[in-house]
Amino acid sequence: TQLLEQSPQFLSIQEGENLTVYCNSSSVFSSLQWYRQEPGEGPVLLVTVVTGGEVKKLKRLTFQFGDARKDSSLHITAAQPGDTGLYLCAGAWDSNYQLIWGAGTKLIIKP
Amino acid sequence: ETGVTQTPRHLVMGMTNKKSLKCEQHLGHNAMYWYKQSAKKPLELMFVYNFKEQTENNSVPSRFSPECPNSSHLFLHLHTLQPEDSALYLCASSQDPGWAEKLFFGSGTQLSVL
């Protein structure tokens, strides 16, 4: 059983559409990070959220941390082919500094 | 050159071979990590080094042997691997080994064990 469940596992949509991917857990996290990994590369940090209910925007990407700090979502507006990649979420607990990783959502944006 | 550099990018080895993966970071960070990434599975933390000292070893089989000669270089020595060890091996660094720290990853070594 994974501590962090990401859904969907795979998503393929047309350029210009909107989408939301989710990162859910039954555990409370102190903070949660989102990374994007492009083919042939390592993950790159996009954002860190630390406060329940927090919303952060990065151009067309909107990240939200759930009020109870158990879940998070990533919404992309008007998706572009450059958004293609594997989106990973990773949560941290106060008692253990090791990050807990989700298995990722593989996103393909078709031109 | 900046960031985290891993070599080789690809490696194919037999189960009786001995090989080493290399990682170098040019960011002045104090902590370095080895992660294993398998398809459709969460990243698995293997080893953590802080100021050249190993601080975490997540029950990794002894056929994987890390080495950190200084805070900029990290190696993963491989011997008598199994086919299930085939995966992408990622090196990462951070300023300090705290949970809120931003991780900087290399591009990884895609390992295939035949």
mmCIF file of C-alpha atoms in Angstrom:
data_model
loop_
_atom_site.group_PDB
_atom_site.id
_atom_site.type_symbol
_atom_site.label_atom_id
_atom_site.label_comp_id
_atom_site.label_asym_id
_atom_site.label_seq_id
_atom_site.Cartn_x
_atom_site.Cartn_y
_atom_site.Cartn_z
ATOM 1 C CA THR A 1 0.000 0.000 0.000
ATOM 2 C CA GLN A 2 1.429 3.338 -1.053
ATOM 3 C CA LEU A 3 1.338 6.143 1.487
ATOM 4 C CA LEU A 4 0.897 8.723 -1.264
ATOM 5 C CA GLU A 5 -1.525 7.844 -4.067
ATOM 6 C CA GLN A 6 -1.354 9.836 -7.266
ATOM 7 C CA SER A 7 -4.174 9.871 -9.779
ATOM 8 C CA PRO A 8 -4.602 9.407 -12.572
ATOM 9 C CA GLN A 9 -1.539 7.280 -13.326
ATOM 10 C CA PHE A 10 -1.636 8.380 -16.950
ATOM 11 C CA LEU A 11 -3.319 11.250 -18.782
ATOM 12 C CA SER A 12 -3.183 12.181 -22.448
ATOM 13 C CA ILE A 13 -5.007 15.321 -23.610
ATOM 14 C CA GLN A 14 -4.993 17.852 -26.421
ATOM 15 C CA GLU A 15 -3.142 21.146 -26.260
ATOM 16 C CA GLY A 16 -5.303 23.889 -24.809
ATOM 17 C CA GLU A 17 -7.328 21.703 -22.458
ATOM 18 C CA ASN A 18 -7.362 22.018 -18.675
ATOM 19 C CA LEU A 19 -6.483 19.204 -16.302
ATOM 20 C CA THR A 20 -6.130 18.357 -12.633
ATOM 21 C CA VAL A 21 -3.984 15.669 -11.047
ATOM 22 C CA TYR A 22 -4.215 14.559 -7.456
ATOM 23 C CA CYS A 23 -1.971 13.413 -4.641
ATOM 24 C CA ASN A 24 -3.823 11.788 -1.724
ATOM 25 C CA SER A 25 -2.906 10.226 1.576
ATOM 26 C CA SER A 26 -4.452 9.175 4.863
ATOM 27 C CA SER A 27 -1.448 10.703 6.625
ATOM 28 C CA VAL A 28 -0.932 14.322 7.606
ATOM 29 C CA PHE A 29 2.169 15.901 6.109
ATOM 30 C CA SER A 30 4.164 18.855 7.326
ATOM 31 C CA SER A 31 4.813 19.894 3.741
ATOM 32 C CA LEU A 32 4.372 18.605 0.249
ATOM 33 C CA GLN A 33 6.465 19.111 -2.860
ATOM 34 C CA TRP A 34 5.607 18.748 -6.548
ATOM 35 C CA TYR A 35 8.264 17.795 -9.098
ATOM 36 C CA ARG A 36 8.177 17.444 -12.884
ATOM 37 C CA GLN A 37 10.399 14.899 -14.592
ATOM 38 C CA GLU A 38 10.903 15.140 -18.342
ATOM 39 C CA PRO A 39 11.966 12.081 -20.359
ATOM 40 C CA GLY A 40 15.660 11.343 -19.891
ATOM 41 C CA GLU A 41 16.046 13.819 -17.055
ATOM 42 C CA GLY A 42 15.821 13.917 -13.282
ATOM 43 C CA PRO A 43 12.896 15.459 -11.373
ATOM 44 C CA VAL A 44 12.840 19.247 -11.004
ATOM 45 C CA LEU A 45 11.106 20.891 -8.058
ATOM 46 C CA LEU A 46 8.105 23.017 -9.027
ATOM 47 C CA VAL A 47 6.700 24.082 -5.662
ATOM 48 C CA THR A 48 6.577 23.366 -1.936
ATOM 49 C CA VAL A 49 3.345 23.882 0.033
ATOM 50 C CA VAL A 50 3.414 23.962 3.817
ATOM 51 C CA THR A 51 0.140 25.486 5.092
ATOM 52 C CA GLY A 52 -3.243 23.743 5.040
ATOM 53 C CA GLY A 53 -5.435 25.356 2.384
ATOM 54 C CA GLU A 54 -2.469 27.044 0.729
ATOM 55 C CA VAL A 55 -2.709 27.853 -2.970
ATOM 56 C CA LYS A 56 0.358 28.627 -5.063
ATOM 57 C CA LYS A 57 0.442 29.638 -8.703
ATOM 58 C CA LEU A 58 3.283 29.135 -11.148
ATOM 59 C CA LYS A 59 2.175 30.660 -14.469
ATOM 60 C CA ARG A 60 -0.526 28.237 -15.759
ATOM 61 C CA LEU A 61 0.005 25.777 -12.882
ATOM 62 C CA THR A 62 -2.022 26.052 -9.665
ATOM 63 C CA PHE A 63 -1.085 23.966 -6.646
ATOM 64 C CA GLN A 64 -3.342 23.481 -3.639
ATOM 65 C CA PHE A 65 -2.619 21.856 -0.280
ATOM 66 C CA GLY A 66 -5.684 20.386 1.414
ATOM 67 C CA ASP A 67 -6.997 21.983 4.603
ATOM 68 C CA ALA A 68 -6.110 18.855 6.572
ATOM 69 C CA ARG A 69 -2.688 18.615 4.880
ATOM 70 C CA LYS A 70 -3.446 15.072 3.659
ATOM 71 C CA ASP A 71 -3.855 15.807 -0.017
ATOM 72 C CA SER A 72 -2.832 18.137 -2.784
ATOM 73 C CA SER A 73 -3.834 18.929 -6.340
ATOM 74 C CA LEU A 74 -2.145 20.381 -9.392
ATOM 75 C CA HIS A 75 -4.295 22.153 -11.962
ATOM 76 C CA ILE A 76 -2.918 23.112 -15.365
ATOM 77 C CA THR A 77 -4.771 25.652 -17.476
ATOM 78 C CA ALA A 78 -4.498 25.600 -21.267
ATOM 79 C CA ALA A 79 -1.980 22.757 -21.314
ATOM 80 C CA GLN A 80 0.918 22.976 -23.748
ATOM 81 C CA PRO A 81 3.198 20.248 -25.191
ATOM 82 C CA GLY A 82 5.977 21.584 -22.966
ATOM 83 C CA ASP A 83 3.953 20.459 -19.935
ATOM 84 C CA THR A 84 4.507 16.832 -20.953
ATOM 85 C CA GLY A 85 6.277 14.834 -18.268
ATOM 86 C CA LEU A 86 5.976 12.761 -15.120
ATOM 87 C CA TYR A 87 4.529 14.747 -12.211
ATOM 88 C CA LEU A 88 5.626 13.526 -8.800
ATOM 89 C CA CYS A 89 4.438 14.562 -5.370
ATOM 90 C CA ALA A 90 6.482 14.018 -2.222
ATOM 91 C CA GLY A 91 5.396 14.567 1.374
ATOM 92 C CA ALA A 92 7.404 15.148 4.524
ATOM 93 C CA TRP A 93 6.633 14.348 8.167
ATOM 94 C CA ASP A 94 7.952 16.224 11.165
ATOM 95 C CA SER A 95 9.281 13.046 12.762
ATOM 96 C CA ASN A 96 11.288 11.810 9.800
ATOM 97 C CA TYR A 97 12.934 13.995 7.260
ATOM 98 C CA GLN A 98 12.791 11.371 4.520
ATOM 99 C CA LEU A 99 10.395 12.327 1.772
ATOM 100 C CA ILE A 100 7.484 9.986 0.984
ATOM 101 C CA TRP A 101 7.005 9.796 -2.785
ATOM 102 C CA GLY A 102 4.017 9.062 -4.955
ATOM 103 C CA ALA A 103 4.379 6.900 -8.073
ATOM 104 C CA GLY A 104 3.628 9.834 -10.353
ATOM 105 C CA THR A 105 1.184 10.912 -13.039
ATOM 106 C CA LYS A 106 2.480 10.584 -16.576
ATOM 107 C CA LEU A 107 1.090 13.496 -18.600
ATOM 108 C CA ILE A 108 1.175 13.774 -22.387
ATOM 109 C CA ILE A 109 -0.035 16.924 -24.121
ATOM 110 C CA LYS A 110 -0.665 16.382 -27.818
ATOM 111 C CA PRO A 111 -0.201 19.309 -30.236
ATOM 112 C CA GLU B 1 29.303 23.316 -15.464
ATOM 113 C CA THR B 2 26.527 23.659 -12.892
ATOM 114 C CA GLY B 3 24.034 21.383 -11.203
ATOM 115 C CA VAL B 4 24.301 17.659 -10.614
ATOM 116 C CA THR B 5 26.093 15.496 -13.182
ATOM 117 C CA GLN B 6 25.798 11.723 -13.394
ATOM 118 C CA THR B 7 27.847 9.302 -15.472
ATOM 119 C CA PRO B 8 27.346 7.106 -17.306
ATOM 120 C CA ARG B 9 23.872 7.920 -18.660
ATOM 121 C CA HIS B 10 23.306 4.317 -19.676
ATOM 122 C CA LEU B 11 24.861 1.077 -18.410
ATOM 123 C CA VAL B 12 24.310 -2.537 -19.384
ATOM 124 C CA MET B 13 25.990 -5.125 -17.214
ATOM 125 C CA GLY B 14 25.962 -8.830 -16.562
ATOM 126 C CA MET B 15 25.212 -10.264 -13.156
ATOM 127 C CA THR B 16 28.886 -11.053 -12.540
ATOM 128 C CA ASN B 17 30.242 -7.630 -13.530
ATOM 129 C CA LYS B 18 31.482 -4.870 -11.263
ATOM 130 C CA LYS B 19 30.729 -1.294 -12.237
ATOM 131 C CA SER B 20 30.466 2.115 -10.593
ATOM 132 C CA LEU B 21 28.089 5.028 -11.001
ATOM 133 C CA LYS B 22 29.458 8.522 -10.490
ATOM 134 C CA CYS B 23 27.754 11.701 -9.326
ATOM 135 C CA GLU B 24 29.224 15.174 -8.998
ATOM 136 C CA GLN B 25 27.484 18.303 -7.729
ATOM 137 C CA HIS B 26 28.700 21.823 -8.415
ATOM 138 C CA LEU B 27 26.227 23.562 -6.080
ATOM 139 C CA GLY B 28 28.226 23.647 -2.858
ATOM 140 C CA HIS B 29 25.664 21.450 -1.128
ATOM 141 C CA ASN B 30 26.336 19.429 2.000
ATOM 142 C CA ALA B 31 23.971 16.489 1.471
ATOM 143 C CA MET B 32 23.919 13.934 -1.330
ATOM 144 C CA TYR B 33 21.507 11.075 -2.033
ATOM 145 C CA TRP B 34 21.086 7.944 -4.134
ATOM 146 C CA TYR B 35 17.562 7.086 -5.272
ATOM 147 C CA LYS B 36 16.240 4.133 -7.295
ATOM 148 C CA GLN B 37 13.390 4.802 -9.733
ATOM 149 C CA SER B 38 11.469 1.884 -11.215
ATOM 150 C CA ALA B 39 8.574 2.252 -13.629
ATOM 151 C CA LYS B 40 5.240 3.013 -11.955
ATOM 152 C CA LYS B 41 6.778 2.862 -8.480
ATOM 153 C CA PRO B 42 7.622 5.638 -6.016
ATOM 154 C CA LEU B 43 11.214 6.776 -5.776
ATOM 155 C CA GLU B 44 13.140 4.650 -3.293
ATOM 156 C CA LEU B 45 15.718 6.407 -1.141
ATOM 157 C CA MET B 46 18.832 4.238 -0.914
ATOM 158 C CA PHE B 47 21.542 6.260 0.829
ATOM 159 C CA VAL B 48 22.028 9.718 2.332
ATOM 160 C CA TYR B 49 25.350 11.419 2.982
ATOM 161 C CA ASN B 50 25.770 14.582 5.049
ATOM 162 C CA PHE B 51 29.206 16.201 5.024
ATOM 163 C CA LYS B 52 30.649 12.933 3.622
ATOM 164 C CA GLU B 53 29.166 10.870 6.445
ATOM 165 C CA GLN B 54 26.500 8.272 5.676
ATOM 166 C CA THR B 55 23.384 9.070 7.666
ATOM 167 C CA GLU B 56 20.831 6.751 6.058
ATOM 168 C CA ASN B 57 20.960 3.261 4.598
ATOM 169 C CA ASN B 58 17.476 2.060 3.820
ATOM 170 C CA SER B 59 18.060 -1.681 4.033
ATOM 171 C CA VAL B 60 19.806 -1.690 0.698
ATOM 172 C CA PRO B 61 21.395 -5.025 -0.322
ATOM 173 C CA SER B 62 25.145 -5.192 0.120
ATOM 174 C CA ARG B 63 25.629 -5.617 -3.627
ATOM 175 C CA PHE B 64 25.182 -1.812 -3.678
ATOM 176 C CA SER B 65 28.093 -0.024 -1.999
ATOM 177 C CA PRO B 66 28.170 3.784 -1.762
ATOM 178 C CA GLU B 67 31.259 5.943 -1.423
ATOM 179 C CA CYS B 68 31.474 9.651 -0.697
ATOM 180 C CA PRO B 69 35.097 10.857 -0.789
ATOM 181 C CA ASN B 70 34.087 14.522 -0.385
ATOM 182 C CA SER B 71 30.926 16.598 -0.287
ATOM 183 C CA SER B 72 30.960 17.090 -4.074
ATOM 184 C CA HIS B 73 31.348 13.496 -5.233
ATOM 185 C CA LEU B 74 29.269 10.386 -4.692
ATOM 186 C CA PHE B 75 29.757 6.910 -6.114
ATOM 187 C CA LEU B 76 27.616 3.792 -6.178
ATOM 188 C CA HIS B 77 29.645 0.629 -6.627
ATOM 189 C CA LEU B 78 27.745 -2.290 -8.105
ATOM 190 C CA HIS B 79 28.615 -5.993 -8.005
ATOM 191 C CA THR B 80 26.765 -9.256 -8.610
ATOM 192 C CA LEU B 81 23.536 -7.439 -9.368
ATOM 193 C CA GLN B 82 20.224 -9.127 -10.135
ATOM 194 C CA PRO B 83 17.893 -8.452 -13.091
ATOM 195 C CA GLU B 84 15.394 -6.827 -10.681
ATOM 196 C CA ASP B 85 18.022 -4.165 -9.984
ATOM 197 C CA SER B 86 17.448 -2.771 -13.477
ATOM 198 C CA ALA B 87 16.147 0.774 -12.964
ATOM 199 C CA LEU B 88 16.992 4.457 -13.250
ATOM 200 C CA TYR B 89 19.457 5.441 -10.507
ATOM 201 C CA LEU B 90 19.201 9.087 -9.556
ATOM 202 C CA CYS B 91 21.668 11.151 -7.593
ATOM 203 C CA ALA B 92 20.461 14.260 -5.788
ATOM 204 C CA SER B 93 21.885 16.948 -3.558
ATOM 205 C CA SER B 94 20.515 19.546 -1.147
ATOM 206 C CA GLN B 95 21.983 22.296 0.963
ATOM 207 C CA ASP B 96 21.347 20.253 4.111
ATOM 208 C CA PRO B 97 19.560 16.921 4.714
ATOM 209 C CA GLY B 98 16.339 18.436 6.016
ATOM 210 C CA TRP B 99 12.902 17.363 4.854
ATOM 211 C CA ALA B 100 11.980 20.803 3.639
ATOM 212 C CA GLU B 101 15.083 21.100 1.556
ATOM 213 C CA LYS B 102 14.900 21.470 -2.183
ATOM 214 C CA LEU B 103 16.399 18.463 -3.923
ATOM 215 C CA PHE B 104 18.452 18.914 -7.079
ATOM 216 C CA PHE B 105 18.576 15.772 -9.187
ATOM 217 C CA GLY B 106 20.970 14.576 -11.843
ATOM 218 C CA SER B 107 19.723 13.097 -15.106
ATOM 219 C CA GLY B 108 20.219 9.568 -13.815
ATOM 220 C CA THR B 109 21.914 6.386 -14.965
ATOM 221 C CA GLN B 110 19.619 3.925 -16.743
ATOM 222 C CA LEU B 111 20.892 0.535 -15.617
ATOM 223 C CA SER B 112 20.056 -2.761 -17.294
ATOM 224 C CA VAL B 113 21.208 -5.998 -15.673
ATOM 225 C CA LEU B 114 21.226 -8.993 -17.995
#
